[in-house]
Tab-separated table of C-alpha atoms and ligand atoms in Angstrom:
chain	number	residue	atom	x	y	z
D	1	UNK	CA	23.852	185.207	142.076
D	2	UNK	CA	22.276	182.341	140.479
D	3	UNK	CA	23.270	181.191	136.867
D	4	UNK	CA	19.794	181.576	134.962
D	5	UNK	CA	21.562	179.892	131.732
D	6	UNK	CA	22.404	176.500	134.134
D	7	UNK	CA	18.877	176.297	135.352
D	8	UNK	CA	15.838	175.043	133.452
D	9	UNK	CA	12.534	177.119	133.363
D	10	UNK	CA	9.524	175.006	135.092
D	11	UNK	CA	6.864	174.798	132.386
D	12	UNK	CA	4.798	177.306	134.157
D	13	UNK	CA	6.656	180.025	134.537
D	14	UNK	CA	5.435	182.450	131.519
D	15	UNK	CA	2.018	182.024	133.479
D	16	UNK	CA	3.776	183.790	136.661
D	17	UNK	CA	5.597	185.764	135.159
D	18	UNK	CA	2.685	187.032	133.245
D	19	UNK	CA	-0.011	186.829	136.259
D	20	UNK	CA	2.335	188.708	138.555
D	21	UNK	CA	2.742	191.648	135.935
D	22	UNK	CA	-1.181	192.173	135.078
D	23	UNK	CA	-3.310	193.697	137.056
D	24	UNK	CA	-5.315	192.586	138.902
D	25	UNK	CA	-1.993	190.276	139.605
D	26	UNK	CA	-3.343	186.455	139.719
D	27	UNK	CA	-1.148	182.872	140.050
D	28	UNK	CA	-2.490	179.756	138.301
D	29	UNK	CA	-4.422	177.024	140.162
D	30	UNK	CA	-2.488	174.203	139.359
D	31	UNK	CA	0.578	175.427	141.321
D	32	UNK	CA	-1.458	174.256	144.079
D	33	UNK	CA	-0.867	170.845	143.837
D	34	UNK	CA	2.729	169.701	144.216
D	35	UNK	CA	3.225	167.050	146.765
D	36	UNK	CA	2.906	169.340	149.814
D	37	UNK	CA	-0.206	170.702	148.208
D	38	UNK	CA	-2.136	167.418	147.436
D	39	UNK	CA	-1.136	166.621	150.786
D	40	UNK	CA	-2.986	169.757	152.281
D	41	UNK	CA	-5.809	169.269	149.879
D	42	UNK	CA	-6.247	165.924	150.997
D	43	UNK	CA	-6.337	167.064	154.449
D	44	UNK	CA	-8.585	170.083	153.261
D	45	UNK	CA	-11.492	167.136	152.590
D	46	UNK	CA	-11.111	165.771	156.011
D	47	UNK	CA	-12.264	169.072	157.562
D	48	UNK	CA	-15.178	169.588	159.327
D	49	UNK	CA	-16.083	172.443	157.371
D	50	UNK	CA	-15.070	171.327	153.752
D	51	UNK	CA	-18.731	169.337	153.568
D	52	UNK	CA	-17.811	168.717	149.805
D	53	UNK	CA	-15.715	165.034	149.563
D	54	UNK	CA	-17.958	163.490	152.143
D	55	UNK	CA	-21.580	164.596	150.801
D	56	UNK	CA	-20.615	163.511	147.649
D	57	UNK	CA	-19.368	160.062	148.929
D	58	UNK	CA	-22.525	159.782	150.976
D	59	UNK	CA	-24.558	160.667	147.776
D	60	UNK	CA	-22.141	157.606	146.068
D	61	UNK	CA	-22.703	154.966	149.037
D	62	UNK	CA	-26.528	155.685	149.178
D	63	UNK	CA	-27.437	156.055	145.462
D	64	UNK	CA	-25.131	153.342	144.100
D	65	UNK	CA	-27.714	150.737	143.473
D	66	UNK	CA	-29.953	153.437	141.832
D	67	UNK	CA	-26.720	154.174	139.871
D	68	UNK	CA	-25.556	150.950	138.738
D	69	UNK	CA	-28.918	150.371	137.408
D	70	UNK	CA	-29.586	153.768	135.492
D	71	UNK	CA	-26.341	152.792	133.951
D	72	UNK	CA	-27.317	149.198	132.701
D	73	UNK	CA	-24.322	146.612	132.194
D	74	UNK	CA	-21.326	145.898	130.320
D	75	UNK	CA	-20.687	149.418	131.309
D	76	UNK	CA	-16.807	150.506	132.500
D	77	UNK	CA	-15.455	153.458	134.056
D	78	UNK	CA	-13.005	155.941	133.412
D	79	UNK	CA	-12.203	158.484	136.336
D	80	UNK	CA	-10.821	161.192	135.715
D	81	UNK	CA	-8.192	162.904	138.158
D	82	UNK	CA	-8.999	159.343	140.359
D	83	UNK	CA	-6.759	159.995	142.948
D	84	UNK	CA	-6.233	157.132	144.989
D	85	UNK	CA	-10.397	156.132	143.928
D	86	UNK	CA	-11.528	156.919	147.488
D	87	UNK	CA	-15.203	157.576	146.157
D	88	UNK	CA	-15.832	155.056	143.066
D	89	UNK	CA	-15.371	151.921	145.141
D	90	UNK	CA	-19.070	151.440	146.320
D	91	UNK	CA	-19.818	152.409	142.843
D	92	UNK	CA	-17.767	149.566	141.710
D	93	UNK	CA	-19.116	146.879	143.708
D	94	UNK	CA	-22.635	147.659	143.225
D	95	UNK	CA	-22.026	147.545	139.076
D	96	UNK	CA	-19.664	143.889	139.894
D	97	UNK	CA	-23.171	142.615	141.592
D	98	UNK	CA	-24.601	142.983	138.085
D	99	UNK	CA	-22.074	142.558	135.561
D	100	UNK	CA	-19.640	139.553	135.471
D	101	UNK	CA	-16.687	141.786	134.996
D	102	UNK	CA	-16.212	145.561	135.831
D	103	UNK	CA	-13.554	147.048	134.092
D	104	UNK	CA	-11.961	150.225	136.127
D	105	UNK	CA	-10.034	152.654	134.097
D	106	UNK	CA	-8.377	155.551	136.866
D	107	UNK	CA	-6.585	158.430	135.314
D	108	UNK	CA	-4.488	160.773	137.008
D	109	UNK	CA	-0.997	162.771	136.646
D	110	UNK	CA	0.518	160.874	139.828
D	111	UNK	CA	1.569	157.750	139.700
D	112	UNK	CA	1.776	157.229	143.140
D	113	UNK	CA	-1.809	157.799	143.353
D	114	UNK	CA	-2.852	155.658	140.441
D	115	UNK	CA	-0.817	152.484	142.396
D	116	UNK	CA	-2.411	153.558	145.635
D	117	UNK	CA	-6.159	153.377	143.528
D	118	UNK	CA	-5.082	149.797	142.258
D	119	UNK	CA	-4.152	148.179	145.484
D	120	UNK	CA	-7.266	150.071	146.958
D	121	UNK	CA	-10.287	148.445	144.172
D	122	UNK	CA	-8.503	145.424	144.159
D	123	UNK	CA	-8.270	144.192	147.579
D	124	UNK	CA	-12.231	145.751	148.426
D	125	UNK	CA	-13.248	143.763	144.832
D	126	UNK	CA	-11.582	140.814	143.246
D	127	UNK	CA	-13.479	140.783	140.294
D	128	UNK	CA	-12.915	144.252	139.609
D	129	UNK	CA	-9.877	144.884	136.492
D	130	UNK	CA	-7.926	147.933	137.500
D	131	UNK	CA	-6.045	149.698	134.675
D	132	UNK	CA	-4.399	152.750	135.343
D	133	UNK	CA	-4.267	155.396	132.925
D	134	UNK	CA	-1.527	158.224	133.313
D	135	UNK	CA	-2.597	161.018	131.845
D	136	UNK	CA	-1.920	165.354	132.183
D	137	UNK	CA	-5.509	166.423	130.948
D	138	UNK	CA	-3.564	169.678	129.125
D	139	UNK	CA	-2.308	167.188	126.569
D	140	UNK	CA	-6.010	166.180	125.297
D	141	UNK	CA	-8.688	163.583	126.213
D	142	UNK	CA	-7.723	160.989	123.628
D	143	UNK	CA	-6.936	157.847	125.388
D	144	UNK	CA	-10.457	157.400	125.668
D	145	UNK	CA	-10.737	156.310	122.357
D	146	UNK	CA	-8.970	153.672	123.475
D	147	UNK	CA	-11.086	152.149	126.073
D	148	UNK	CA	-13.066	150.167	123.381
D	149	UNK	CA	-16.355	149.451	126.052
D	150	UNK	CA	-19.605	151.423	126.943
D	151	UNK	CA	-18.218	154.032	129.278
D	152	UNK	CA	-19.235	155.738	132.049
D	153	UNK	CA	-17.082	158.719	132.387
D	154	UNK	CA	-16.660	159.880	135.543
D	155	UNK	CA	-15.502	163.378	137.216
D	156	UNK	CA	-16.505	163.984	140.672
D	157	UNK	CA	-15.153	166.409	143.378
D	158	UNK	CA	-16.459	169.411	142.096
D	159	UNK	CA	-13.516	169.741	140.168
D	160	UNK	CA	-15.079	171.206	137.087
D	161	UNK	CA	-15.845	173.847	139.230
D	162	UNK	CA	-11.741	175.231	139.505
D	163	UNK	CA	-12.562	176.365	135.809
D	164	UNK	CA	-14.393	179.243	134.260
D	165	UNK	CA	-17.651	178.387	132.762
D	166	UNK	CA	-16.162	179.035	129.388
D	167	UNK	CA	-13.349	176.686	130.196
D	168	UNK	CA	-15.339	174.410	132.075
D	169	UNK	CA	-17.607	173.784	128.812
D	170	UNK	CA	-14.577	173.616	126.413
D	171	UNK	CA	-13.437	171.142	128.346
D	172	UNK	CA	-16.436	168.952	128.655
D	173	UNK	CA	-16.676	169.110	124.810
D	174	UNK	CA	-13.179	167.658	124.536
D	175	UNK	CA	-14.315	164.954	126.314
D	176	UNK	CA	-17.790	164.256	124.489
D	177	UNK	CA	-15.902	164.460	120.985
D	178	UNK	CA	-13.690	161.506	122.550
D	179	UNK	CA	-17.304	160.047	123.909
D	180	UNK	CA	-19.362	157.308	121.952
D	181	UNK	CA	-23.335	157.552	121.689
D	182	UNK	CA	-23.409	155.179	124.052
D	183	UNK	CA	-21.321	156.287	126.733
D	184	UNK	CA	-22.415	158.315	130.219
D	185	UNK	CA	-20.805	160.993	132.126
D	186	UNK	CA	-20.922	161.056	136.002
D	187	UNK	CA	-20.122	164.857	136.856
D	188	UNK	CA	-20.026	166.376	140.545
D	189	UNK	CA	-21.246	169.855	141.120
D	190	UNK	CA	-20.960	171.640	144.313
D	191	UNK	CA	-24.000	173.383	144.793
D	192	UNK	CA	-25.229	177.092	145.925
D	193	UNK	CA	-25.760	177.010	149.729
D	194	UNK	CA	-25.885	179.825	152.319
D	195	UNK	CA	-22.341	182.575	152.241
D	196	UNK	CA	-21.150	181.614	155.827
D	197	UNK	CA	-20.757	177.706	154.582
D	198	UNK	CA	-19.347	178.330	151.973
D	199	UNK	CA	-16.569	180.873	153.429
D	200	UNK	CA	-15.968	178.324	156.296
D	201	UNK	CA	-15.164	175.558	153.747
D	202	UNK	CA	-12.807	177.539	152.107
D	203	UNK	CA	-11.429	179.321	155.151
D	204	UNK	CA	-11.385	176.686	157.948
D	205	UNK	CA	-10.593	177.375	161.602
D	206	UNK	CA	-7.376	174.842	161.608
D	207	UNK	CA	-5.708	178.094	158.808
D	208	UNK	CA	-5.128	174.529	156.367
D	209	UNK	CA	-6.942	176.020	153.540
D	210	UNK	CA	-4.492	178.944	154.233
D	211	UNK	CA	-1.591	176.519	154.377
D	212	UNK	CA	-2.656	175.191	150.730
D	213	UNK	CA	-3.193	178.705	149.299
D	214	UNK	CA	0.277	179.788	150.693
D	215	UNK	CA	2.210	176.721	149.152
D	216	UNK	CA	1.834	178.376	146.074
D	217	UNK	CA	4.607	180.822	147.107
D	218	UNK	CA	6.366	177.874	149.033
D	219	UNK	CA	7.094	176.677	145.477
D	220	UNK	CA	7.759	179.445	143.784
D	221	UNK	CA	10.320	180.426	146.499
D	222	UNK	CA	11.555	176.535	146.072
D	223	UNK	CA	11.762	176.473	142.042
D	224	UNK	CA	11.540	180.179	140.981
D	225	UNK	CA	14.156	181.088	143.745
D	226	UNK	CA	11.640	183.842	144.770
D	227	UNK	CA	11.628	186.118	147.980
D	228	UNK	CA	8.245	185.715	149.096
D	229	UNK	CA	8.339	186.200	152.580
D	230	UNK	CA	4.666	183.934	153.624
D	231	UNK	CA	4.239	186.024	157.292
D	232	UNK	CA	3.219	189.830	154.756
D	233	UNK	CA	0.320	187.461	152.880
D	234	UNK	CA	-2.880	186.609	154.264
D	235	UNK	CA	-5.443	183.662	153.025
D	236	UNK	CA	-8.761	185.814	151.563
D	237	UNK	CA	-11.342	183.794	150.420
D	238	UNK	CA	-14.664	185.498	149.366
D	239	UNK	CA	-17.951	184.638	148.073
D	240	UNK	CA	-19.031	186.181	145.033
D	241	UNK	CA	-22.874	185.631	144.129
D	242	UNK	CA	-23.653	187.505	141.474
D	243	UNK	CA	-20.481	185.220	139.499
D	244	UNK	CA	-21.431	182.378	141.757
D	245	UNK	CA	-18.320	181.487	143.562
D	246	UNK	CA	-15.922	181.346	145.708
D	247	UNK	CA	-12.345	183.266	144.935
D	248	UNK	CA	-9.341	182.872	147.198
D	249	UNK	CA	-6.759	185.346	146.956
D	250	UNK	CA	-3.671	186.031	149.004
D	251	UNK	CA	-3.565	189.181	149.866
D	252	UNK	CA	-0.669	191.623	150.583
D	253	UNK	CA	-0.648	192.969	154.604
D	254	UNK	CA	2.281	195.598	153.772
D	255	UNK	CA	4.244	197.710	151.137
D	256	UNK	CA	6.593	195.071	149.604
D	257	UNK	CA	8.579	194.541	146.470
D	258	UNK	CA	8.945	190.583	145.834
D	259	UNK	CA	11.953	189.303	143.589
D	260	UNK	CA	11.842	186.402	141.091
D	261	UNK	CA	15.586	186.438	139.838
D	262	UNK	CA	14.695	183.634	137.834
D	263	UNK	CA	12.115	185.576	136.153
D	264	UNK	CA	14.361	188.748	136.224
D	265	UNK	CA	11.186	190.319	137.596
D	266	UNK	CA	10.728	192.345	140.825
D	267	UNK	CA	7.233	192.574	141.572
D	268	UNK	CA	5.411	195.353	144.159
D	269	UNK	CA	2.621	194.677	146.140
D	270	UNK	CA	0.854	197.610	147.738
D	271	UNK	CA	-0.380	196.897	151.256
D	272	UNK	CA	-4.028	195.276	150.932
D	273	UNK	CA	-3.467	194.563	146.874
D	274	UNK	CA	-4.467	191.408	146.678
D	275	UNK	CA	-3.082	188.476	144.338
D	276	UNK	CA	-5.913	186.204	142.715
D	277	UNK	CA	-5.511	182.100	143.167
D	278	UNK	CA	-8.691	180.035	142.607
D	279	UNK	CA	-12.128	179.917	141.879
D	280	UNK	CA	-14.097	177.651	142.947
D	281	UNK	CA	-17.714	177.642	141.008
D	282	UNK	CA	-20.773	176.661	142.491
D	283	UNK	CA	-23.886	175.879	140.582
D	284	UNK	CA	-27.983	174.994	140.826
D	285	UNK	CA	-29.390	172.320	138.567
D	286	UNK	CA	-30.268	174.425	136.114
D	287	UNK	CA	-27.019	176.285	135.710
D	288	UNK	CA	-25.303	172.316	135.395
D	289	UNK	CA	-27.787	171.828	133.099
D	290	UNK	CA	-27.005	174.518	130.505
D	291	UNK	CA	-23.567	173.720	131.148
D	292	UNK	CA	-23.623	169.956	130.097
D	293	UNK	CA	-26.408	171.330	126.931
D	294	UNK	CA	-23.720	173.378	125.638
D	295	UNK	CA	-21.188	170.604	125.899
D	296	UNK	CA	-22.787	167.875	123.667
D	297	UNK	CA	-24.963	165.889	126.825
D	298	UNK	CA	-28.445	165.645	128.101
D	299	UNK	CA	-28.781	165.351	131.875
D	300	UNK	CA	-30.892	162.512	132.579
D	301	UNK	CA	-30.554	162.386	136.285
D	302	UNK	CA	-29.670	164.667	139.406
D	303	UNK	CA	-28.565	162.644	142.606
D	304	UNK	CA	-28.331	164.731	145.867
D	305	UNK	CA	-27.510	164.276	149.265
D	306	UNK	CA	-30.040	164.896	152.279
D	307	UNK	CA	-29.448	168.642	152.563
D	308	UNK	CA	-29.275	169.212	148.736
D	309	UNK	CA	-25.391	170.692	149.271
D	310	UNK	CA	-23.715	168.865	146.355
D	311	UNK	CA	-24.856	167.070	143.098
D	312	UNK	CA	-24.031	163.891	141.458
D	313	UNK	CA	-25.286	164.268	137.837
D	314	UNK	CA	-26.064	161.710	135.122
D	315	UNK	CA	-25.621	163.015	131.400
D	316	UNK	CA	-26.082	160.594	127.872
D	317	UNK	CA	-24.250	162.426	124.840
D	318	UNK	CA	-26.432	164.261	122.809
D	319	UNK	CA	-27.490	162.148	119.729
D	320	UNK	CA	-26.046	164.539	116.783
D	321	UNK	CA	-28.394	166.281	114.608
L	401	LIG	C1	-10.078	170.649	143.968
L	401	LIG	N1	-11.188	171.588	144.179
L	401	LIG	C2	-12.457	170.950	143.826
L	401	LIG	C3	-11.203	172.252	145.481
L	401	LIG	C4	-12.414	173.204	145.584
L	401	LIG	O1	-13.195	173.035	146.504
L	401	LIG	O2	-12.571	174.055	144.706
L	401	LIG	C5	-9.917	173.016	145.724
L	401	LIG	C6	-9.904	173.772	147.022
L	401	LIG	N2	-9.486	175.003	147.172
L	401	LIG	C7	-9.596	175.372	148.440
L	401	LIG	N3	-10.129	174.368	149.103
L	401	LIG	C8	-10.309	173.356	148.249
């Protein structure tokens, strides 16, 4: 019996509660990533077959010159969801060849991550100013108004591509309202490649990508006191062209009823139903390119990597009318 009046609600749970009662039944995204779940999803861009996180730092260590100097000087950047700034470095020390100082502005939700960034940029580049920004992206874009420099803002990992195009541009235009005519965006778009890549990057042979779709119910076992039992769920992840992208589902292998005391729901789950968790979006040029026109930005340049499987793309704000 568990007190529901002692217990406080996670701020998420009117999302489950109303995922798991709609059908087609579907859990948020962002459940992914507690600490077991960046973990896993830092492991996920180690894999051999998630090509993503080192194409697009291979695009960043070959095309940083061209970068730095497409993006003139004085210029500092703002990452958003930095992580520990893996990527940006070689970025950084090709703009702190021509620039006296390079100001480095990472923002992300962890903290632990944002130190980790820190010590990383600032033993690789003394002349480099780290300031850490932590920020929950749900709450707005605003502290960018109060980086007062030309600004290159940065968002790589193809993590626009976790959001619906709809979303995806609504949140872009948050940012370009907070934007100044004379500040850059750096976005990274995975790009449309051939099905059986894409369904090995997203179900690997080592099951981790399963792993990091099954947390989910890890946690809400953990903090929702559920009864999902992980062994009657497998990892699903399909390719979807004519939507173009990936979805990831867990999917139900019996007859089961699942309870969420917490939630004072008991959910069923016919054998094969299966229970949407992610998207993940893929896009050409030209579909990034209608996407950043109807968020307020021209694309002015289009960096690849040898085999053309990811994209590093260059925007200015568009100049109001
Ligand atoms: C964080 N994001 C860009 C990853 C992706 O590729 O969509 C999340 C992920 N999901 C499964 N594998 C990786």
């Amino acid at each position: 019996m568990i007190a529901r009046e002692l217990v406080t609600l996670p701020s998420y749970a009117e999302e489950v509660a109303q995922g798991l009662t709609t059908q087609p039944k579907s859990l948020p995204c962002k459940l992914f990533y507690d600490a077991t779940g960046s973990a896993l999803f830092e492991e996920i861009t180690r894999l051999p077959e998630y090509y993503l996180t080192r194409t697009e730092l291979e695009i960043l260590r070959e095309r940083a010159d061209e970068m730095a100097s497409r993006l003139g000087t004085d210029v500092t950047v703002v990452e958003l969801g930095a992580g520990t700034a893996v990527k940006t470095c070689t970025l950084l020390e090709s703009l702190s060849r021509r620039q006296i100082r390079v100001r480095y502005y990472p923002v992300d939700i962890s903290r632990a991550a944002l130190h980790q960034a820190k010590e990383r940029v600032e033993s690789r580049c003394r002349q480099i100013l780290v300031r850490p920004v932590v920020a929950d992206f749900s709450d707005g874009f605003e502290f960018l108004r109060s980086i007062p420099d030309k600004k290159l803002v940065a968002y790589l990992g193809s993590s626009i591509g976790n959001f619906d195009p709809a979303a995806a541009v609504a949140m872009l235009a948050e940012i370009n309202r907070q934007m100044t005519p004379r500040d850059m965006l750096l976005l990274g778009t995975d790009l449309v490649k051939a099905k059986s890549m894409l369904s090995a990057a997203y179900d690997d042979s080592e099951g981790v990508t399963e792993q990091f779709n099954k947390n989910i119910l890890v946690r809400l076992n953990r903090e929702l006191f559920a009864d999902f039992d992980l062994e009657s769920f497998r990892h699903v992840a399909l390719w979807n062209p004519r939507r173009s992208r990936m979805e990831i589902y867990l999917e139900s292998l019996r007859t089961q009823t699942v309870d969420l005391p917490l939630l004072q729901l008991r959910v069923h789950f016919a054998k094969g139903e299966r229970m949407h968790t992610e998207n993940s979006y893929k896009y050409t040029v030209a579909t990034a390119k209608c996407m950043l026109e109807r968020s307020g930005y021209v694309l002015t340049h289009t960096w690849f990597d040898q085999h053309k499987w990811f994209a590093l793309h260059l925007a200015n704000v568009q100049a109001s009318a």
